Structure formats: C-alpha cells, structure tokens
PDB file of C-alpha atoms and ligand atoms in Angstrom:
ATOM      1  CA  UNK O   1       8.762  34.258  39.649  1.00 52.00           C
ATOM      2  CA  UNK O   2       6.176  35.394  37.125  1.00 57.00           C
ATOM      3  CA  UNK O   3       8.921  36.318  34.671  1.00 58.00           C
ATOM      4  CA  UNK O   4      10.431  32.873  35.121  1.00 56.00           C
ATOM      5  CA  UNK O   5       7.095  31.292  34.314  1.00 61.00           C
ATOM      6  CA  UNK O   6       6.781  33.394  31.146  1.00 56.00           C
ATOM      7  CA  UNK O   7      10.284  32.389  30.118  1.00 55.00           C
ATOM      8  CA  UNK O   8       9.450  28.758  30.804  1.00 55.00           C
ATOM      9  CA  UNK O   9       6.302  28.955  28.669  1.00 54.00           C
ATOM     10  CA  UNK O  10       8.196  30.704  25.855  1.00 52.00           C
ATOM     11  CA  UNK O  11      10.870  28.001  26.040  1.00 53.00           C
ATOM     12  CA  UNK O  12       8.274  25.257  25.826  1.00 52.00           C
ATOM     13  CA  UNK O  13       6.603  26.911  22.861  1.00 51.00           C
ATOM     14  CA  UNK O  14       9.929  27.277  21.081  1.00 51.00           C
ATOM     15  CA  UNK O  15      10.804  23.677  21.809  1.00 50.00           C
ATOM     16  CA  UNK O  16       7.487  22.316  20.607  1.00 48.00           C
ATOM     17  CA  UNK O  17       7.366  24.330  17.354  1.00 47.00           C
ATOM     18  CA  UNK O  18      10.065  22.397  15.464  1.00 47.00           C
ATOM     19  CA  UNK O  19       8.652  19.018  16.440  1.00 45.00           C
ATOM     20  CA  UNK O  20       5.228  20.041  15.097  1.00 46.00           C
ATOM     21  CA  UNK O  21       6.877  21.002  11.832  1.00 48.00           C
ATOM     22  CA  UNK O  22       8.822  17.753  11.813  1.00 48.00           C
ATOM     23  CA  UNK O  23       5.742  15.594  12.310  1.00 60.00           C
ATOM     24  CA  UNK O  24       4.059  17.471   9.441  1.00 63.00           C
ATOM     25  CA  UNK O  25       6.992  16.366   7.271  1.00 88.00           C
ATOM     26  CA  UNK O  26       6.532  12.720   8.046  1.00 97.00           C
ATOM     27  CA  UNK O  27       5.237  10.071   5.694  1.00 98.00           C
ATOM     28  CA  UNK O  28       3.092   7.522   7.465  1.00 98.00           C
ATOM     29  CA  UNK O  29       2.540   4.027   6.094  1.00 98.00           C
ATOM     30  CA  UNK O  30      -0.131   2.043   7.824  1.00 98.00           C
ATOM     31  CA  UNK O  31      -0.923  -1.645   7.299  1.00 98.00           C
ATOM     32  CA  UNK O  32      -4.518  -2.841   7.620  1.00 98.00           C
ATOM     33  CA  UNK O  33      -3.663  -6.529   7.114  1.00 98.00           C
ATOM     34  CA  UNK O  34      -3.499  -8.453   3.806  1.00 98.00           C
ATOM     35  CA  UNK O  35      -2.353  -6.164   0.940  1.00 98.00           C
ATOM     36  CA  UNK O  36      -4.052  -3.009   2.255  1.00 98.00           C
ATOM     37  CA  UNK O  37      -1.913  -0.009   3.150  1.00 98.00           C
ATOM     38  CA  UNK O  38      -2.448   3.703   3.496  1.00 98.00           C
ATOM     39  CA  UNK O  39       0.271   6.210   2.732  1.00 98.00           C
ATOM     40  CA  UNK O  40      -0.130   9.661   4.237  1.00 98.00           C
ATOM     41  CA  UNK O  41       2.229  12.143   2.618  1.00 98.00           C
ATOM     42  CA  UNK O  42       4.052  15.017   4.342  1.00 97.00           C
ATOM     43  CA  UNK O  43       1.497  17.310   2.637  1.00 97.00           C
ATOM     44  CA  UNK O  44      -1.388  15.368   4.200  1.00 97.00           C
ATOM     45  CA  UNK O  45      -2.646  13.510   1.145  1.00 98.00           C
ATOM     46  CA  UNK O  46      -3.911   9.994   1.795  1.00 98.00           C
ATOM     47  CA  UNK O  47      -3.358   7.147  -0.665  1.00 98.00           C
ATOM     48  CA  UNK O  48      -4.977   3.762  -0.084  1.00 98.00           C
ATOM     49  CA  UNK O  49      -3.521   0.685  -1.795  1.00 98.00           C
ATOM     50  CA  UNK O  50      -5.669  -2.450  -2.289  1.00 98.00           C
ATOM     51  CA  UNK O  51      -8.164  -1.390   0.363  1.00 98.00           C
ATOM     52  CA  UNK O  52      -9.727  -4.627   1.623  1.00 98.00           C
ATOM     53  CA  UNK O  53     -10.202  -3.031   5.034  1.00 98.00           C
ATOM     54  CA  UNK O  54     -12.807  -5.586   6.083  1.00 97.00           C
ATOM     55  CA  UNK O  55     -10.213  -8.373   5.969  1.00 97.00           C
ATOM     56  CA  UNK O  56     -10.174 -10.659   8.995  1.00 95.00           C
ATOM     57  CA  UNK O  57      -6.672  -9.503  10.130  1.00 96.00           C
ATOM     58  CA  UNK O  58      -7.693  -5.858  10.512  1.00 97.00           C
ATOM     59  CA  UNK O  59      -8.329  -5.207  14.222  1.00 95.00           C
ATOM     60  CA  UNK O  60     -10.777  -2.496  13.198  1.00 95.00           C
ATOM     61  CA  UNK O  61     -12.927  -4.889  11.161  1.00 96.00           C
ATOM     62  CA  UNK O  62     -15.381  -7.488  12.372  1.00 90.00           C
ATOM     63  CA  UNK O  63     -18.669  -7.753  14.227  1.00 90.00           C
ATOM     64  CA  UNK O  64     -20.146  -4.403  15.142  1.00 92.00           C
ATOM     65  CA  UNK O  65     -17.098  -2.442  13.945  1.00 94.00           C
ATOM     66  CA  UNK O  66     -16.864   0.102  11.133  1.00 96.00           C
ATOM     67  CA  UNK O  67     -13.610  -0.753   9.366  1.00 95.00           C
ATOM     68  CA  UNK O  68     -13.942   2.273   7.110  1.00 96.00           C
ATOM     69  CA  UNK O  69     -14.101   4.717  10.015  1.00 95.00           C
ATOM     70  CA  UNK O  70     -10.304   4.647  10.241  1.00 92.00           C
ATOM     71  CA  UNK O  71     -10.011   6.265   6.801  1.00 95.00           C
ATOM     72  CA  UNK O  72     -12.308   9.294   6.910  1.00 95.00           C
ATOM     73  CA  UNK O  73     -10.197  11.120   4.308  1.00 97.00           C
ATOM     74  CA  UNK O  74      -8.846   9.378   1.232  1.00 98.00           C
ATOM     75  CA  UNK O  75      -7.552  11.195  -1.832  1.00 98.00           C
ATOM     76  CA  UNK O  76      -6.520   8.244  -4.032  1.00 98.00           C
ATOM     77  CA  UNK O  77      -7.290   4.532  -4.215  1.00 98.00           C
ATOM     78  CA  UNK O  78      -4.623   2.477  -5.977  1.00 98.00           C
ATOM     79  CA  UNK O  79      -5.531  -0.997  -7.144  1.00 98.00           C
ATOM     80  CA  UNK O  80      -2.903  -3.502  -8.221  1.00 98.00           C
ATOM     81  CA  UNK O  81      -5.504  -5.755  -9.827  1.00 98.00           C
ATOM     82  CA  UNK O  82      -9.170  -6.692  -9.774  1.00 98.00           C
ATOM     83  CA  UNK O  83      -9.350  -9.653  -7.365  1.00 98.00           C
ATOM     84  CA  UNK O  84     -11.756  -9.234  -4.503  1.00 96.00           C
ATOM     85  CA  UNK O  85      -9.081  -9.400  -1.787  1.00 97.00           C
ATOM     86  CA  UNK O  86      -7.493  -6.317  -3.409  1.00 98.00           C
ATOM     87  CA  UNK O  87     -10.449  -4.236  -4.688  1.00 98.00           C
ATOM     88  CA  UNK O  88     -11.928  -4.895  -1.285  1.00 98.00           C
ATOM     89  CA  UNK O  89     -13.970  -1.938  -0.072  1.00 98.00           C
ATOM     90  CA  UNK O  90     -12.826   0.446  -2.818  1.00 98.00           C
ATOM     91  CA  UNK O  91     -16.290   1.277  -4.108  1.00 98.00           C
ATOM     92  CA  UNK O  92     -17.693   2.087  -0.682  1.00 98.00           C
ATOM     93  CA  UNK O  93     -14.627   4.156   0.234  1.00 98.00           C
ATOM     94  CA  UNK O  94     -14.731   6.028  -3.075  1.00 98.00           C
ATOM     95  CA  UNK O  95     -18.364   6.920  -2.564  1.00 98.00           C
ATOM     96  CA  UNK O  96     -17.712   8.059   0.973  1.00 98.00           C
ATOM     97  CA  UNK O  97     -14.558  10.062   0.385  1.00 98.00           C
ATOM     98  CA  UNK O  98     -14.545  11.118  -3.283  1.00 98.00           C
ATOM     99  CA  UNK O  99     -11.178   9.389  -3.744  1.00 98.00           C
ATOM    100  CA  UNK O 100      -9.794   9.151  -7.275  1.00 98.00           C
ATOM    101  CA  UNK O 101      -8.966   5.717  -8.725  1.00 98.00           C
ATOM    102  CA  UNK O 102      -5.446   4.821  -9.852  1.00 98.00           C
ATOM    103  CA  UNK O 103      -5.649   1.568 -11.830  1.00 98.00           C
ATOM    104  CA  UNK O 104      -5.479   0.132 -15.328  1.00 98.00           C
ATOM    105  CA  UNK O 105      -8.226   1.288 -17.736  1.00 98.00           C
ATOM    106  CA  UNK O 106     -10.023  -2.048 -18.050  1.00 98.00           C
ATOM    107  CA  UNK O 107     -10.367  -2.473 -14.304  1.00 98.00           C
ATOM    108  CA  UNK O 108     -11.483   1.158 -13.926  1.00 98.00           C
ATOM    109  CA  UNK O 109     -14.130   0.795 -16.640  1.00 98.00           C
ATOM    110  CA  UNK O 110     -15.461  -2.500 -15.324  1.00 97.00           C
ATOM    111  CA  UNK O 111     -15.613  -1.272 -11.728  1.00 98.00           C
ATOM    112  CA  UNK O 112     -17.755   1.593 -12.934  1.00 98.00           C
ATOM    113  CA  UNK O 113     -19.961  -0.560 -15.097  1.00 96.00           C
ATOM    114  CA  UNK O 114     -20.299  -3.648 -12.896  1.00 96.00           C
ATOM    115  CA  UNK O 115     -19.709  -2.476  -9.333  1.00 96.00           C
ATOM    116  CA  UNK O 116     -21.006   1.122  -9.469  1.00 97.00           C
ATOM    117  CA  UNK O 117     -17.664   2.783  -8.707  1.00 98.00           C
ATOM    118  CA  UNK O 118     -18.345   6.552  -9.089  1.00 98.00           C
ATOM    119  CA  UNK O 119     -17.582   7.225 -12.776  1.00 98.00           C
ATOM    120  CA  UNK O 120     -16.132  10.686 -12.332  1.00 98.00           C
ATOM    121  CA  UNK O 121     -13.531   9.349  -9.915  1.00 98.00           C
ATOM    122  CA  UNK O 122     -12.512   6.561 -12.298  1.00 98.00           C
ATOM    123  CA  UNK O 123     -12.265   8.606 -15.475  1.00 96.00           C
ATOM    124  CA  UNK O 124      -9.292  10.848 -14.752  1.00 96.00           C
ATOM    125  CA  UNK O 125      -5.659  11.167 -15.768  1.00 97.00           C
ATOM    126  CA  UNK O 126      -4.871   8.797 -12.896  1.00 98.00           C
ATOM    127  CA  UNK O 127      -5.983   5.795 -14.967  1.00 98.00           C
ATOM    128  CA  UNK O 128      -2.701   4.380 -16.216  1.00 98.00           C
ATOM    129  CA  UNK O 129      -0.861   1.396 -17.646  1.00 98.00           C
ATOM    130  CA  UNK O 130       2.177  -0.698 -16.823  1.00 98.00           C
ATOM    131  CA  UNK O 131       5.381   1.186 -17.612  1.00 98.00           C
ATOM    132  CA  UNK O 132       3.586   4.469 -17.156  1.00 98.00           C
ATOM    133  CA  UNK O 133       4.529   7.182 -14.692  1.00 98.00           C
ATOM    134  CA  UNK O 134       2.101   9.798 -13.445  1.00 98.00           C
ATOM    135  CA  UNK O 135       2.065  12.494 -10.837  1.00 98.00           C
ATOM    136  CA  UNK O 136      -0.717  12.746  -8.316  1.00 98.00           C
ATOM    137  CA  UNK O 137      -1.381  14.769  -5.166  1.00 98.00           C
ATOM    138  CA  UNK O 138      -0.357  18.010  -6.895  1.00 97.00           C
ATOM    139  CA  UNK O 139       2.983  16.487  -7.866  1.00 98.00           C
ATOM    140  CA  UNK O 140       3.848  15.332  -4.352  1.00 98.00           C
ATOM    141  CA  UNK O 141       3.714  11.669  -5.367  1.00 98.00           C
ATOM    142  CA  UNK O 142       5.010  10.094  -8.556  1.00 98.00           C
ATOM    143  CA  UNK O 143       3.380   6.737  -9.313  1.00 98.00           C
ATOM    144  CA  UNK O 144       4.930   4.108 -11.546  1.00 98.00           C
ATOM    145  CA  UNK O 145       2.892   1.077 -12.481  1.00 98.00           C
ATOM    146  CA  UNK O 146       5.169  -1.965 -12.585  1.00 98.00           C
ATOM    147  CA  UNK O 147       4.591  -5.434 -14.030  1.00 98.00           C
ATOM    148  CA  UNK O 148       3.273  -8.253 -11.863  1.00 98.00           C
ATOM    149  CA  UNK O 149       3.057 -11.879 -12.908  1.00 98.00           C
ATOM    150  CA  UNK O 150      -0.424 -12.904 -11.769  1.00 98.00           C
ATOM    151  CA  UNK O 151      -3.973 -12.691 -13.178  1.00 96.00           C
ATOM    152  CA  UNK O 152      -6.674 -10.075 -12.895  1.00 96.00           C
ATOM    153  CA  UNK O 153     -10.431 -10.278 -13.111  1.00 96.00           C
ATOM    154  CA  UNK O 154     -13.153  -8.272 -11.518  1.00 96.00           C
ATOM    155  CA  UNK O 155     -16.144  -9.742  -9.765  1.00 94.00           C
ATOM    156  CA  UNK O 156     -19.427  -8.955 -11.480  1.00 94.00           C
ATOM    157  CA  UNK O 157     -22.229  -8.802  -8.937  1.00 90.00           C
ATOM    158  CA  UNK O 158     -24.683  -8.155 -11.762  1.00 91.00           C
ATOM    159  CA  UNK O 159     -23.907 -11.401 -13.619  1.00 93.00           C
ATOM    160  CA  UNK O 160     -27.048 -13.295 -14.488  1.00 92.00           C
ATOM    161  CA  UNK O 161     -27.415 -17.072 -14.450  1.00 92.00           C
ATOM    162  CA  UNK O 162     -25.240 -18.617 -17.147  1.00 93.00           C
ATOM    163  CA  UNK O 163     -22.987 -15.530 -17.242  1.00 92.00           C
ATOM    164  CA  UNK O 164     -19.387 -15.521 -16.014  1.00 93.00           C
ATOM    165  CA  UNK O 165     -19.176 -13.895 -12.621  1.00 94.00           C
ATOM    166  CA  UNK O 166     -15.642 -12.650 -13.332  1.00 96.00           C
ATOM    167  CA  UNK O 167     -15.074  -9.932 -15.919  1.00 96.00           C
ATOM    168  CA  UNK O 168     -11.793  -8.784 -17.424  1.00 96.00           C
ATOM    169  CA  UNK O 169      -9.649  -6.809 -15.007  1.00 97.00           C
ATOM    170  CA  UNK O 170      -6.781  -5.740 -17.243  1.00 97.00           C
ATOM    171  CA  UNK O 171      -3.196  -6.667 -16.420  1.00 98.00           C
ATOM    172  CA  UNK O 172      -2.129  -7.166 -12.820  1.00 98.00           C
ATOM    173  CA  UNK O 173       0.460  -4.698 -11.583  1.00 98.00           C
ATOM    174  CA  UNK O 174       2.568  -3.406  -8.749  1.00 98.00           C
ATOM    175  CA  UNK O 175       3.377   0.215  -7.859  1.00 98.00           C
ATOM    176  CA  UNK O 176       6.414   2.288  -7.099  1.00 98.00           C
ATOM    177  CA  UNK O 177       5.511   5.467  -5.230  1.00 98.00           C
ATOM    178  CA  UNK O 178       8.100   8.219  -4.978  1.00 98.00           C
ATOM    179  CA  UNK O 179       6.975  10.567  -2.236  1.00 98.00           C
ATOM    180  CA  UNK O 180       8.509  14.017  -2.327  1.00 98.00           C
ATOM    181  CA  UNK O 181      10.470  14.557   0.908  1.00 97.00           C
ATOM    182  CA  UNK O 182       9.557  11.010   1.808  1.00 98.00           C
ATOM    183  CA  UNK O 183      10.404   7.401   1.073  1.00 98.00           C
ATOM    184  CA  UNK O 184      10.190   5.515  -2.188  1.00 98.00           C
ATOM    185  CA  UNK O 185       7.770   2.619  -1.686  1.00 98.00           C
ATOM    186  CA  UNK O 186       7.325  -0.525  -3.757  1.00 98.00           C
ATOM    187  CA  UNK O 187       4.074  -2.501  -3.419  1.00 98.00           C
ATOM    188  CA  UNK O 188       4.399  -5.776  -5.288  1.00 98.00           C
ATOM    189  CA  UNK O 189       0.700  -6.518  -5.756  1.00 98.00           C
ATOM    190  CA  UNK O 190       0.107 -10.260  -5.927  1.00 98.00           C
ATOM    191  CA  UNK O 191       3.028 -11.192  -8.129  1.00 98.00           C
ATOM    192  CA  UNK O 192       5.175 -14.230  -8.700  1.00 98.00           C
ATOM    193  CA  UNK O 193       8.872 -13.616  -8.470  1.00 98.00           C
ATOM    194  CA  UNK O 194      10.289 -12.453 -11.807  1.00 98.00           C
ATOM    195  CA  UNK O 195      13.837 -11.572 -12.560  1.00 97.00           C
ATOM    196  CA  UNK O 196      13.004  -8.160 -14.088  1.00 97.00           C
ATOM    197  CA  UNK O 197      12.244  -6.974 -10.562  1.00 98.00           C
ATOM    198  CA  UNK O 198      15.946  -6.150 -10.658  1.00 98.00           C
ATOM    199  CA  UNK O 199      15.075  -3.276 -13.006  1.00 98.00           C
ATOM    200  CA  UNK O 200      13.028  -1.710 -10.228  1.00 98.00           C
ATOM    201  CA  UNK O 201      16.074  -1.824  -7.980  1.00 98.00           C
ATOM    202  CA  UNK O 202      18.235  -0.342 -10.720  1.00 98.00           C
ATOM    203  CA  UNK O 203      15.848   2.519 -11.438  1.00 97.00           C
ATOM    204  CA  UNK O 204      14.663   3.473  -7.958  1.00 97.00           C
ATOM    205  CA  UNK O 205      16.066   3.576  -4.487  1.00 97.00           C
ATOM    206  CA  UNK O 206      13.413   1.504  -2.767  1.00 98.00           C
ATOM    207  CA  UNK O 207      13.295   2.545   0.882  1.00 98.00           C
ATOM    208  CA  UNK O 208      10.348   0.319   1.715  1.00 98.00           C
ATOM    209  CA  UNK O 209       9.281  -2.838  -0.114  1.00 98.00           C
ATOM    210  CA  UNK O 210       5.837  -4.182   0.713  1.00 98.00           C
ATOM    211  CA  UNK O 211       6.040  -7.751  -0.555  1.00 98.00           C
ATOM    212  CA  UNK O 212       3.400 -10.443  -0.894  1.00 98.00           C
ATOM    213  CA  UNK O 213       4.775 -13.558   0.804  1.00 98.00           C
ATOM    214  CA  UNK O 214       1.724 -15.821   1.061  1.00 97.00           C
ATOM    215  CA  UNK O 215       2.540 -18.296  -1.694  1.00 97.00           C
ATOM    216  CA  UNK O 216      -0.151 -20.473  -3.373  1.00 97.00           C
ATOM    217  CA  UNK O 217      -1.458 -17.567  -5.520  1.00 95.00           C
ATOM    218  CA  UNK O 218       1.820 -15.654  -5.745  1.00 97.00           C
ATOM    219  CA  UNK O 219       5.384 -15.759  -4.488  1.00 98.00           C
ATOM    220  CA  UNK O 220       6.052 -17.534  -1.209  1.00 97.00           C
ATOM    221  CA  UNK O 221       8.389 -16.459   1.607  1.00 97.00           C
ATOM    222  CA  UNK O 222      11.632 -17.625   0.009  1.00 97.00           C
ATOM    223  CA  UNK O 223      11.045 -15.999  -3.371  1.00 98.00           C
ATOM    224  CA  UNK O 224       9.637 -12.880  -1.688  1.00 98.00           C
ATOM    225  CA  UNK O 225      12.971 -12.541   0.138  1.00 98.00           C
ATOM    226  CA  UNK O 226      14.663 -12.880  -3.215  1.00 98.00           C
ATOM    227  CA  UNK O 227      12.372 -10.120  -4.506  1.00 98.00           C
ATOM    228  CA  UNK O 228      13.507  -7.884  -1.625  1.00 98.00           C
ATOM    229  CA  UNK O 229      17.061  -8.416  -2.805  1.00 98.00           C
ATOM    230  CA  UNK O 230      16.149  -7.867  -6.468  1.00 98.00           C
ATOM    231  CA  UNK O 231      14.585  -4.448  -5.796  1.00 98.00           C
ATOM    232  CA  UNK O 232      17.439  -3.631  -3.357  1.00 98.00           C
ATOM    233  CA  UNK O 233      14.987  -2.883  -0.553  1.00 98.00           C
ATOM    234  CA  UNK O 234      16.385  -0.833   2.324  1.00 98.00           C
ATOM    235  CA  UNK O 235      13.539  -2.243   4.399  1.00 98.00           C
ATOM    236  CA  UNK O 236      11.298  -5.209   3.613  1.00 98.00           C
ATOM    237  CA  UNK O 237       7.807  -5.641   5.031  1.00 98.00           C
ATOM    238  CA  UNK O 238       5.662  -8.739   4.391  1.00 98.00           C
ATOM    239  CA  UNK O 239       2.008  -8.627   3.336  1.00 98.00           C
ATOM    240  CA  UNK O 240      -0.640 -10.971   1.928  1.00 98.00           C
ATOM    241  CA  UNK O 241      -0.360 -13.671   4.593  1.00 97.00           C
ATOM    242  CA  UNK O 242      -2.393 -15.099   7.506  1.00 95.00           C
ATOM    243  CA  UNK O 243      -5.650 -13.816   6.023  1.00 96.00           C
ATOM    244  CA  UNK O 244      -7.239 -16.904   4.522  1.00 94.00           C
ATOM    245  CA  UNK O 245      -6.463 -20.624   4.301  1.00 93.00           C
ATOM    246  CA  UNK O 246      -3.784 -21.770   1.918  1.00 94.00           C
ATOM    247  CA  UNK O 247      -1.368 -18.862   2.261  1.00 95.00           C
ATOM    248  CA  UNK O 248       1.529 -18.451   4.678  1.00 93.00           C
ATOM    249  CA  UNK O 249       0.398 -18.195   8.287  1.00 94.00           C
ATOM    250  CA  UNK O 250       3.300 -16.073   9.486  1.00 95.00           C
ATOM    251  CA  UNK O 251       6.363 -14.268   8.112  1.00 97.00           C
ATOM    252  CA  UNK O 252       8.940 -16.392   9.965  1.00 97.00           C
ATOM    253  CA  UNK O 253      10.422 -18.064   6.915  1.00 97.00           C
ATOM    254  CA  UNK O 254      10.555 -14.703   5.093  1.00 98.00           C
ATOM    255  CA  UNK O 255      12.324 -13.160   8.095  1.00 98.00           C
ATOM    256  CA  UNK O 256      14.849 -16.004   8.249  1.00 98.00           C
ATOM    257  CA  UNK O 257      15.638 -15.708   4.533  1.00 98.00           C
ATOM    258  CA  UNK O 258      16.072 -11.928   4.819  1.00 98.00           C
ATOM    259  CA  UNK O 259      18.432 -12.437   7.707  1.00 97.00           C
ATOM    260  CA  UNK O 260      20.733 -14.566   5.578  1.00 97.00           C
ATOM    261  CA  UNK O 261      20.493 -11.935   2.819  1.00 97.00           C
ATOM    262  CA  UNK O 262      21.219  -9.196   5.410  1.00 98.00           C
ATOM    263  CA  UNK O 263      18.157  -7.177   4.408  1.00 98.00           C
ATOM    264  CA  UNK O 264      16.476  -5.134   7.162  1.00 97.00           C
ATOM    265  CA  UNK O 265      13.021  -6.380   7.995  1.00 96.00           C
ATOM    266  CA  UNK O 266       9.968  -5.151   9.866  1.00 97.00           C
ATOM    267  CA  UNK O 267       6.843  -7.103  10.655  1.00 96.00           C
ATOM    268  CA  UNK O 268       4.148  -4.564  11.515  1.00 97.00           C
ATOM    269  CA  UNK O 269       1.024  -5.749  13.288  1.00 97.00           C
ATOM    270  CA  UNK O 270      -2.183  -5.073  11.343  1.00 97.00           C
ATOM    271  CA  UNK O 271      -3.190  -1.520  12.235  1.00 96.00           C
ATOM    272  CA  UNK O 272       0.393  -0.443  12.901  1.00 97.00           C
ATOM    273  CA  UNK O 273       1.992   2.624  11.294  1.00 97.00           C
ATOM    274  CA  UNK O 274       5.576   3.029  10.084  1.00 98.00           C
ATOM    275  CA  UNK O 275       6.682   6.663  10.060  1.00 98.00           C
ATOM    276  CA  UNK O 276       9.396   8.108   7.873  1.00 98.00           C
ATOM    277  CA  UNK O 277      11.145  11.450   8.088  1.00 97.00           C
ATOM    278  CA  UNK O 278      12.474  12.012   4.630  1.00 97.00           C
ATOM    279  CA  UNK O 279      13.602   8.582   3.501  1.00 97.00           C
ATOM    280  CA  UNK O 280      14.480   7.489   7.016  1.00 96.00           C
ATOM    281  CA  UNK O 281      12.326   5.142   9.093  1.00 97.00           C
ATOM    282  CA  UNK O 282      11.675   6.616  12.538  1.00 96.00           C
ATOM    283  CA  UNK O 283      12.245   4.425  15.549  1.00 87.00           C
ATOM    284  CA  UNK O 284       9.104   3.456  17.403  1.00 71.00           C
TER     285      UNK O 284
HETATM  286 ZN1   ZN D 301      -4.525 -11.554  -3.425  1.00 77.16          ZN
END
C-alpha cells in the first residue's frame, strides 16, 4: 500500500513537471482597457505598452483601488506617442519599478524634462525611431517601431500661464514585437488606416494584432478591420474603445467586419489575459 502511494506521488510529480515547464514557456498578453497591454515573455520579462492603467475600463482602477498594484514588476515601458491616454501612468510606474523607456527621442527627452520621468531609464539604447529595430530583454524581444498616422504631443504640467500646455512629442508610432518562442504582436498605437500597413503583413507574421477601433481620433471599426487584413493578422483584438465619450462604445461593428473578412477575432474583457504557447493562442 505504501509502495503504491510512493508510486502515485512519483507519477504525479512526473506528470506535473512538464506542465510547469510549459507554463514557463508561455507568453501572456493582458489587456488593462484602452490601449494598455502588458506582455510577459517566456523568460519572465514584463513589457507594458501605453500604460494608462488608471483608465475607467480597468477593473483594478477606481475609488480606493491601486491600479498599479497589478504590475509590481515591469522591465520596459513602450509608448506609441505622447498623448495622456497613452503615456498614462508611465512616470509613476517607471519610478516604482525601474522600467526602461522605449519611445522616440523627443518624447523621452520631454517626459524627463517636463514630467520627471527618471532620466537614467529614458536615456538608453531603447530610445528609437520609426523604421528602427532593436533588441530588448537580453535579445528575447525584437522591437520594430512602425509608422502611425496621428499626432503626438506631451502634456507639460510645468507650463506657466501663457505657455502652451502641450510640448512636442515626436512622431506617433506603432510597434511590432517579435517574442522569441512566442507570438509576433502588432500594436497599432492610435493610427488612422494607411495602406502601407500591408508592408507590416509582408515583413512579419503577425500572430496577434492589437488594433485601435475607436474612431474620432483614429481609425474606426470598419477601417480597423481593414487594418487587420492589411497586416494579415492571425488574430485581431480591438482596443481604444468604450473609455471616453466620442469613441466606439463596443467592438460589435469591428467583429462583424472581421467575420466577413474571415479573420479570427477575440474580445478580451479589461483585465483578461491571452496566453500563447509558441505562436499559438491557448484555449481558455
Ligand atoms: Zn488615444
């Protein structure tokens, strides 16, 4: 009987070992609402894109809650452009976590000068420009900065009376992230549709496209679906909607368009995580 128990325990240990290894090889993409996502690599590095974590869609934000508590470890903060709904809580998170900034040089410099972003974390090789390709996370992630048709300015809390409260934020951008042993992810930033998005689809195998669908300030649902097609997304996920007045309230029209284009679609709830093993989305 005792021997049987030992065998059973050994069997359980053997059975659980591979699944532990497998989960360590997963890439986890979590949506916080609006344009804010975290990407946790198989190696355990955490990238935050456009971290407005205190946005009203985030279930972990709001009265009496600490929205930043859900990201105790952040290695990199990637900013598509300087608008407040994208810079969000970047300065506070950078101070708390020591995360390094990935953005264009003008935005990096002005965040340091005007918003007290920690200088050392904004003056590294991770400052880059559109068309550039860099490696971060010890080479585990390759980051390409892609064009975006939008604007970019950075809020200047130090502006005096008679001074503009928006400073130059460099060119707006999107990102392609190639995760080693993980998916290739495209975050479109706050762009309009542009036909050269097709180049992204030609150059990269986009497993996951995180597309702004809100309209008004950028592409709306119909053109966002066209963007999914242009970048040849294996899976399209909507972002930048239902957060403030004037932008799309839900992704229904986007979903309907994707259906006609036969592009797979997921609509995560804010706070939800999509997990990938290799390039493959894991079922919930
Ligand atoms: Zn925006």
